mmCIF file of C-alpha atoms in Angstrom:
data_model
loop_
_atom_site.group_PDB
_atom_site.id
_atom_site.type_symbol
_atom_site.label_atom_id
_atom_site.label_comp_id
_atom_site.label_asym_id
_atom_site.label_seq_id
_atom_site.Cartn_x
_atom_site.Cartn_y
_atom_site.Cartn_z
ATOM 1 C CA MET A 1160 13.883 39.289 6.966
ATOM 2 C CA SER A 1161 11.686 37.303 4.595
ATOM 3 C CA ASP A 1162 9.004 38.990 2.510
ATOM 4 C CA LEU A 1163 5.723 39.837 4.159
ATOM 5 C CA VAL A 1164 2.863 37.625 3.015
ATOM 6 C CA PHE A 1165 0.084 38.971 5.263
ATOM 7 C CA GLN A 1166 -0.097 42.101 7.359
ATOM 8 C CA LEU A 1167 -3.194 42.820 9.454
ATOM 9 C CA SER A 1168 -3.585 46.166 11.202
ATOM 10 C CA ASN A 1169 -6.303 46.710 13.826
ATOM 11 C CA VAL A 1170 -8.667 44.271 12.124
ATOM 12 C CA SER A 1171 -12.115 43.596 13.590
ATOM 13 C CA TYR A 1172 -15.062 41.671 12.207
ATOM 14 C CA GLN A 1173 -18.697 41.459 13.302
ATOM 15 C CA TYR A 1174 -21.372 39.051 12.135
ATOM 16 C CA GLY A 1175 -24.901 40.356 11.753
ATOM 17 C CA ALA A 1176 -26.150 42.791 14.359
ATOM 18 C CA GLY A 1177 -22.969 43.408 16.306
ATOM 19 C CA LEU A 1178 -21.909 39.809 17.015
ATOM 20 C CA GLU A 1179 -18.166 40.261 17.425
ATOM 21 C CA ALA A 1180 -15.957 37.502 15.988
ATOM 22 C CA VAL A 1181 -12.498 39.108 16.132
ATOM 23 C CA ARG A 1182 -11.398 42.355 17.755
ATOM 24 C CA ASN A 1183 -8.533 44.721 16.943
ATOM 25 C CA LEU A 1184 -6.090 42.136 15.559
ATOM 26 C CA SER A 1185 -2.629 43.146 14.341
ATOM 27 C CA LEU A 1186 -0.239 40.485 13.058
ATOM 28 C CA SER A 1187 2.199 39.626 10.300
ATOM 29 C CA VAL A 1188 3.072 36.405 8.471
ATOM 30 C CA TYR A 1189 6.311 36.063 6.507
ATOM 31 C CA SER A 1190 7.207 33.957 3.499
ATOM 32 C CA GLY A 1191 8.325 30.437 4.372
ATOM 33 C CA GLU A 1192 6.901 30.485 7.909
ATOM 34 C CA SER A 1193 4.675 27.847 9.427
ATOM 35 C CA VAL A 1194 2.408 29.686 11.852
ATOM 36 C CA ALA A 1195 -0.342 28.404 14.132
ATOM 37 C CA LEU A 1196 -3.482 30.395 14.903
ATOM 38 C CA LEU A 1197 -4.197 28.845 18.292
ATOM 39 C CA GLY A 1198 -7.251 29.245 20.453
ATOM 40 C CA ALA A 1199 -10.213 27.545 22.070
ATOM 41 C CA ASN A 1200 -13.323 26.775 20.020
ATOM 42 C CA GLY A 1201 -15.323 29.921 19.323
ATOM 43 C CA CYS A 1202 -12.475 32.400 19.785
ATOM 44 C CA GLY A 1203 -12.508 33.533 16.135
ATOM 45 C CA LYS A 1204 -9.774 31.444 14.482
ATOM 46 C CA SER A 1205 -11.932 30.384 11.536
ATOM 47 C CA THR A 1206 -13.123 33.948 11.011
ATOM 48 C CA LEU A 1207 -9.543 35.200 11.049
ATOM 49 C CA ILE A 1208 -8.338 32.687 8.489
ATOM 50 C CA LYS A 1209 -11.321 33.479 6.226
ATOM 51 C CA LEU A 1210 -10.419 37.169 6.473
ATOM 52 C CA MET A 1211 -6.874 36.324 5.379
ATOM 53 C CA ASN A 1212 -8.296 34.415 2.412
ATOM 54 C CA GLY A 1213 -10.540 37.276 1.336
ATOM 55 C CA LEU A 1214 -13.737 35.310 1.975
ATOM 56 C CA LEU A 1215 -14.727 37.903 4.571
ATOM 57 C CA VAL A 1216 -14.075 41.653 4.587
ATOM 58 C CA PRO A 1217 -13.074 43.378 7.857
ATOM 59 C CA THR A 1218 -15.610 45.554 9.629
ATOM 60 C CA GLU A 1219 -12.643 47.697 10.670
ATOM 61 C CA GLY A 1220 -8.929 47.734 9.931
ATOM 62 C CA VAL A 1221 -6.709 46.862 6.972
ATOM 63 C CA ILE A 1222 -5.427 43.561 5.562
ATOM 64 C CA LYS A 1223 -2.556 43.472 3.093
ATOM 65 C CA ALA A 1224 -1.509 40.385 1.139
ATOM 66 C CA PHE A 1225 1.870 40.459 -0.629
ATOM 67 C CA GLY A 1226 2.015 44.191 0.047
ATOM 68 C CA GLU A 1227 -1.324 45.007 -1.581
ATOM 69 C CA PRO A 1228 -4.619 45.816 0.206
ATOM 70 C CA LEU A 1229 -6.998 42.858 0.301
ATOM 71 C CA HIS A 1230 -10.586 44.060 0.042
ATOM 72 C CA GLU A 1231 -13.744 43.735 -2.042
ATOM 73 C CA THR A 1232 -12.603 46.174 -4.730
ATOM 74 C CA THR A 1233 -9.324 44.303 -5.193
ATOM 75 C CA LEU A 1234 -10.950 40.886 -5.496
ATOM 76 C CA ARG A 1235 -13.644 42.149 -7.871
ATOM 77 C CA ALA A 1236 -10.874 42.907 -10.376
ATOM 78 C CA LYS A 1237 -10.611 39.619 -12.283
ATOM 79 C CA GLN A 1238 -6.841 39.605 -12.805
ATOM 80 C CA ALA A 1239 -6.136 40.581 -9.201
ATOM 81 C CA GLU A 1240 -8.365 37.786 -7.930
ATOM 82 C CA VAL A 1241 -6.776 35.207 -10.234
ATOM 83 C CA THR A 1242 -3.303 36.272 -9.081
ATOM 84 C CA PHE A 1243 -4.320 36.017 -5.415
ATOM 85 C CA ARG A 1244 -6.041 32.626 -5.838
ATOM 86 C CA ARG A 1245 -2.989 31.277 -7.642
ATOM 87 C CA ARG A 1246 -0.818 32.209 -4.675
ATOM 88 C CA VAL A 1247 -3.091 31.396 -1.718
ATOM 89 C CA GLY A 1248 -4.914 28.101 -1.147
ATOM 90 C CA PHE A 1249 -7.538 27.553 1.543
ATOM 91 C CA VAL A 1250 -8.643 24.229 3.052
ATOM 92 C CA PHE A 1251 -11.993 24.441 4.840
ATOM 93 C CA GLN A 1252 -12.615 22.880 8.248
ATOM 94 C CA ASN A 1253 -15.662 21.036 6.874
ATOM 95 C CA ALA A 1254 -14.618 18.971 3.857
ATOM 96 C CA ASP A 1255 -18.205 18.699 2.599
ATOM 97 C CA ALA A 1256 -18.322 22.501 2.248
ATOM 98 C CA GLN A 1257 -15.448 22.344 -0.241
ATOM 99 C CA LEU A 1258 -16.408 19.351 -2.398
ATOM 100 C CA PHE A 1259 -18.998 19.539 -5.186
ATOM 101 C CA SER A 1260 -17.828 17.749 -8.353
ATOM 102 C CA PRO A 1261 -19.111 14.351 -9.587
ATOM 103 C CA THR A 1262 -15.682 12.692 -9.399
ATOM 104 C CA VAL A 1263 -12.425 13.168 -7.531
ATOM 105 C CA ARG A 1264 -10.618 13.742 -10.851
ATOM 106 C CA GLU A 1265 -12.957 16.614 -11.742
ATOM 107 C CA GLU A 1266 -12.656 17.994 -8.214
ATOM 108 C CA LEU A 1267 -8.866 18.155 -8.427
ATOM 109 C CA ALA A 1268 -8.968 19.693 -11.911
ATOM 110 C CA PHE A 1269 -11.602 22.341 -11.254
ATOM 111 C CA ALA A 1270 -9.581 25.192 -9.725
ATOM 112 C CA PRO A 1271 -6.586 25.193 -12.096
ATOM 113 C CA LEU A 1272 -8.933 25.047 -15.100
ATOM 114 C CA GLN A 1273 -10.776 28.122 -13.813
ATOM 115 C CA ILE A 1274 -7.626 30.240 -13.867
ATOM 116 C CA GLY A 1275 -6.625 29.263 -17.395
ATOM 117 C CA ILE A 1276 -4.032 26.533 -16.897
ATOM 118 C CA SER A 1277 -3.893 24.361 -20.018
ATOM 119 C CA VAL A 1278 -5.768 21.059 -20.074
ATOM 120 C CA PRO A 1279 -2.627 18.909 -20.572
ATOM 121 C CA GLU A 1280 -0.889 20.598 -17.632
ATOM 122 C CA VAL A 1281 -3.974 20.225 -15.439
ATOM 123 C CA LYS A 1282 -4.176 16.514 -16.257
ATOM 124 C CA GLN A 1283 -0.539 16.086 -15.264
ATOM 125 C CA ARG A 1284 -1.006 18.063 -12.048
ATOM 126 C CA VAL A 1285 -4.027 15.977 -11.097
ATOM 127 C CA GLN A 1286 -2.110 12.758 -11.630
ATOM 128 C CA ASP A 1287 0.959 14.001 -9.742
ATOM 129 C CA ILE A 1288 -1.055 15.222 -6.744
ATOM 130 C CA ALA A 1289 -3.197 12.072 -6.676
ATOM 131 C CA GLU A 1290 -0.037 9.981 -6.496
ATOM 132 C CA LEU A 1291 1.519 12.251 -3.861
ATOM 133 C CA LEU A 1292 -1.587 11.893 -1.689
ATOM 134 C CA ARG A 1293 -1.986 8.186 -2.486
ATOM 135 C CA VAL A 1294 -5.494 8.684 -3.848
ATOM 136 C CA ALA A 1295 -4.950 7.777 -7.517
ATOM 137 C CA HIS A 1296 -7.205 4.756 -7.049
ATOM 138 C CA LEU A 1297 -10.051 7.121 -6.077
ATOM 139 C CA LEU A 1298 -9.950 9.406 -9.126
ATOM 140 C CA GLU A 1299 -13.157 8.059 -10.697
ATOM 141 C CA ARG A 1300 -15.042 7.854 -7.393
ATOM 142 C CA SER A 1301 -17.554 10.399 -6.152
ATOM 143 C CA PRO A 1302 -15.969 12.514 -3.387
ATOM 144 C CA PHE A 1303 -19.198 12.144 -1.408
ATOM 145 C CA GLN A 1304 -18.693 8.382 -1.115
ATOM 146 C CA LEU A 1305 -15.277 8.713 0.542
ATOM 147 C CA SER A 1306 -14.286 8.412 4.178
ATOM 148 C CA GLY A 1307 -13.582 11.505 6.262
ATOM 149 C CA GLY A 1308 -9.829 11.065 5.901
ATOM 150 C CA GLU A 1309 -10.077 10.563 2.144
ATOM 151 C CA LYS A 1310 -12.221 13.695 1.800
ATOM 152 C CA ARG A 1311 -9.583 15.654 3.722
ATOM 153 C CA LYS A 1312 -6.908 14.474 1.316
ATOM 154 C CA ILE A 1313 -9.013 15.480 -1.691
ATOM 155 C CA CYS A 1314 -9.627 18.951 -0.237
ATOM 156 C CA LEU A 1315 -5.902 19.418 0.260
ATOM 157 C CA GLY A 1316 -5.295 18.058 -3.230
ATOM 158 C CA CYS A 1317 -7.686 20.644 -4.698
ATOM 159 C CA VAL A 1318 -5.432 23.313 -3.255
ATOM 160 C CA LEU A 1319 -2.160 21.649 -4.214
ATOM 161 C CA THR A 1320 -3.121 21.370 -7.904
ATOM 162 C CA MET A 1321 -2.930 25.181 -7.902
ATOM 163 C CA ASN A 1322 0.646 24.975 -6.549
ATOM 164 C CA PRO A 1323 0.108 27.990 -4.244
ATOM 165 C CA ASP A 1324 2.831 29.786 -2.305
ATOM 166 C CA VAL A 1325 0.628 29.906 0.803
ATOM 167 C CA LEU A 1326 -1.708 27.356 2.391
ATOM 168 C CA LEU A 1327 -4.361 28.394 4.897
ATOM 169 C CA LEU A 1328 -5.612 25.375 6.859
ATOM 170 C CA ASP A 1329 -8.654 25.455 9.123
ATOM 171 C CA GLU A 1330 -8.515 22.653 11.742
ATOM 172 C CA PRO A 1331 -6.903 20.253 9.240
ATOM 173 C CA THR A 1332 -6.866 17.159 11.480
ATOM 174 C CA THR A 1333 -10.503 17.327 12.590
ATOM 175 C CA GLY A 1334 -12.153 13.923 12.214
ATOM 176 C CA LEU A 1335 -9.014 12.131 11.043
ATOM 177 C CA ASP A 1336 -7.998 8.759 12.448
ATOM 178 C CA PRO A 1337 -4.414 8.454 13.812
ATOM 179 C CA ARG A 1338 -2.959 7.004 10.586
ATOM 180 C CA SER A 1339 -4.520 9.737 8.460
ATOM 181 C CA GLN A 1340 -3.263 12.389 10.877
ATOM 182 C CA GLU A 1341 0.285 11.073 10.576
ATOM 183 C CA GLU A 1342 0.058 11.016 6.777
ATOM 184 C CA LEU A 1343 -1.205 14.605 6.749
ATOM 185 C CA ILE A 1344 1.516 15.822 9.112
ATOM 186 C CA SER A 1345 4.172 14.111 6.986
ATOM 187 C CA LEU A 1346 2.823 15.854 3.887
ATOM 188 C CA LEU A 1347 2.740 19.229 5.648
ATOM 189 C CA HIS A 1348 6.389 18.765 6.618
ATOM 190 C CA GLN A 1349 7.183 18.153 2.946
ATOM 191 C CA LEU A 1350 5.398 21.374 1.982
ATOM 192 C CA ILE A 1351 7.239 23.335 4.664
ATOM 193 C CA GLY A 1352 10.518 21.834 3.419
ATOM 194 C CA ALA A 1353 9.628 22.988 -0.090
ATOM 195 C CA GLY A 1354 9.375 26.583 1.157
ATOM 196 C CA LYS A 1355 5.584 26.920 1.304
ATOM 197 C CA THR A 1356 4.055 29.316 3.826
ATOM 198 C CA LEU A 1357 1.545 27.606 6.135
ATOM 199 C CA VAL A 1358 -0.999 29.227 8.430
ATOM 200 C CA THR A 1359 -2.904 26.635 10.471
ATOM 201 C CA ALA A 1360 -5.938 27.485 12.598
ATOM 202 C CA THR A 1361 -6.243 24.880 15.343
ATOM 203 C CA HIS A 1362 -7.007 24.229 18.997
ATOM 204 C CA ASP A 1363 -4.788 21.125 18.865
ATOM 205 C CA ILE A 1364 -1.581 22.104 20.673
ATOM 206 C CA ALA A 1365 0.074 18.778 19.771
ATOM 207 C CA LEU A 1366 -0.401 19.557 16.081
ATOM 208 C CA ALA A 1367 0.921 23.092 16.554
ATOM 209 C CA ALA A 1368 4.016 21.707 18.295
ATOM 210 C CA ARG A 1369 4.777 19.389 15.374
ATOM 211 C CA ILE A 1370 4.262 21.628 12.350
ATOM 212 C CA THR A 1371 4.771 25.267 13.428
ATOM 213 C CA THR A 1372 7.604 27.407 14.722
ATOM 214 C CA ARG A 1373 5.544 30.457 15.688
ATOM 215 C CA CYS A 1374 2.048 30.836 17.063
ATOM 216 C CA ILE A 1375 -0.554 33.550 17.444
ATOM 217 C CA VAL A 1376 -2.855 32.766 20.355
ATOM 218 C CA MET A 1377 -6.378 34.133 20.493
ATOM 219 C CA SER A 1378 -8.309 34.629 23.700
ATOM 220 C CA GLU A 1379 -11.962 33.854 24.310
ATOM 221 C CA SER A 1380 -12.585 37.608 24.124
ATOM 222 C CA HIS A 1381 -11.661 37.349 20.391
ATOM 223 C CA GLU A 1382 -8.383 39.257 20.728
ATOM 224 C CA ILE A 1383 -4.733 38.258 20.360
ATOM 225 C CA ALA A 1384 -3.479 37.114 23.749
ATOM 226 C CA ARG A 1385 0.083 36.317 22.730
ATOM 227 C CA GLN A 1386 2.438 35.992 19.766
ATOM 228 C CA GLY A 1387 5.746 34.140 19.927
ATOM 229 C CA GLU A 1388 7.694 30.958 19.356
ATOM 230 C CA THR A 1389 5.505 27.871 19.514
ATOM 231 C CA SER A 1390 7.835 25.964 21.844
ATOM 232 C CA GLU A 1391 7.997 28.794 24.392
ATOM 233 C CA THR A 1392 4.258 29.420 24.298
ATOM 234 C CA LEU A 1393 3.330 25.760 24.729
ATOM 235 C CA ALA A 1394 5.720 25.471 27.684
ATOM 236 C CA ASP A 1395 3.761 28.163 29.575
ATOM 237 C CA ILE A 1396 1.139 25.989 31.270
ATOM 238 C CA PRO A 1397 -0.584 28.775 33.278
ATOM 239 C CA PHE A 1398 -0.995 30.794 30.078
ATOM 240 C CA LEU A 1399 -2.463 27.827 28.190
ATOM 241 C CA ARG A 1400 -4.984 27.350 30.988
ATOM 242 C CA SER A 1401 -5.900 31.034 30.934
ATOM 243 C CA VAL A 1402 -6.882 30.844 27.250
ATOM 244 C CA ASN A 1403 -8.682 27.482 27.689
ATOM 245 C CA LEU A 1404 -6.292 25.451 25.541
ATOM 246 C CA ILE A 1405 -5.750 22.952 28.355
ATOM 247 C CA ALA A 1406 -7.834 22.068 31.406
#
């Protein structure tokens, strides 16, 4: 059995005055897996993936990352946070929520510089990732002047310059044209082949079928409805209808 990356035990989260986003979730993710968090819009997928990234803290339950509890106290410790951020990269659903630098070059360099990677190494990483993503010609452009697909690539590039072990992706193909979707899927296959762990929150069952081997399906009552192999789950048409993934 591969090493555990994430382990969630009876995790719940509420927004504001009792607005329940996820309820009593227990799941595990192992090193080298590509896992889909599947569910209809509003079921809590984005909340769950933010909990796994430490952006939100559970109202109830325990989350462990790499065997260690993931909570506010842990992430307030500078070295613990740096170690976690080196290992786990998160790509937001809304690209504009992730981009803020004047140029694409500065955007790609920002995160590794913050954790103390040397300037020469950061420059090389930026160049390598820009070439991998075919965005080297955009390095001096403002990220806010790019197309939706280009912004997506830059957001992924910001994560890849950290060279994390784990990538958390929130609806990664949203707003992409067909060519950009194919380019992204090809890149994700490369990352999976390189041994990266991927957790992808999506309602797109076609995407899940192409890039994941296991899925965790959430119901519209914000609970886990099913966990299992992606191929078997997607072959169960009555189940997919019951959780509003197909009409």
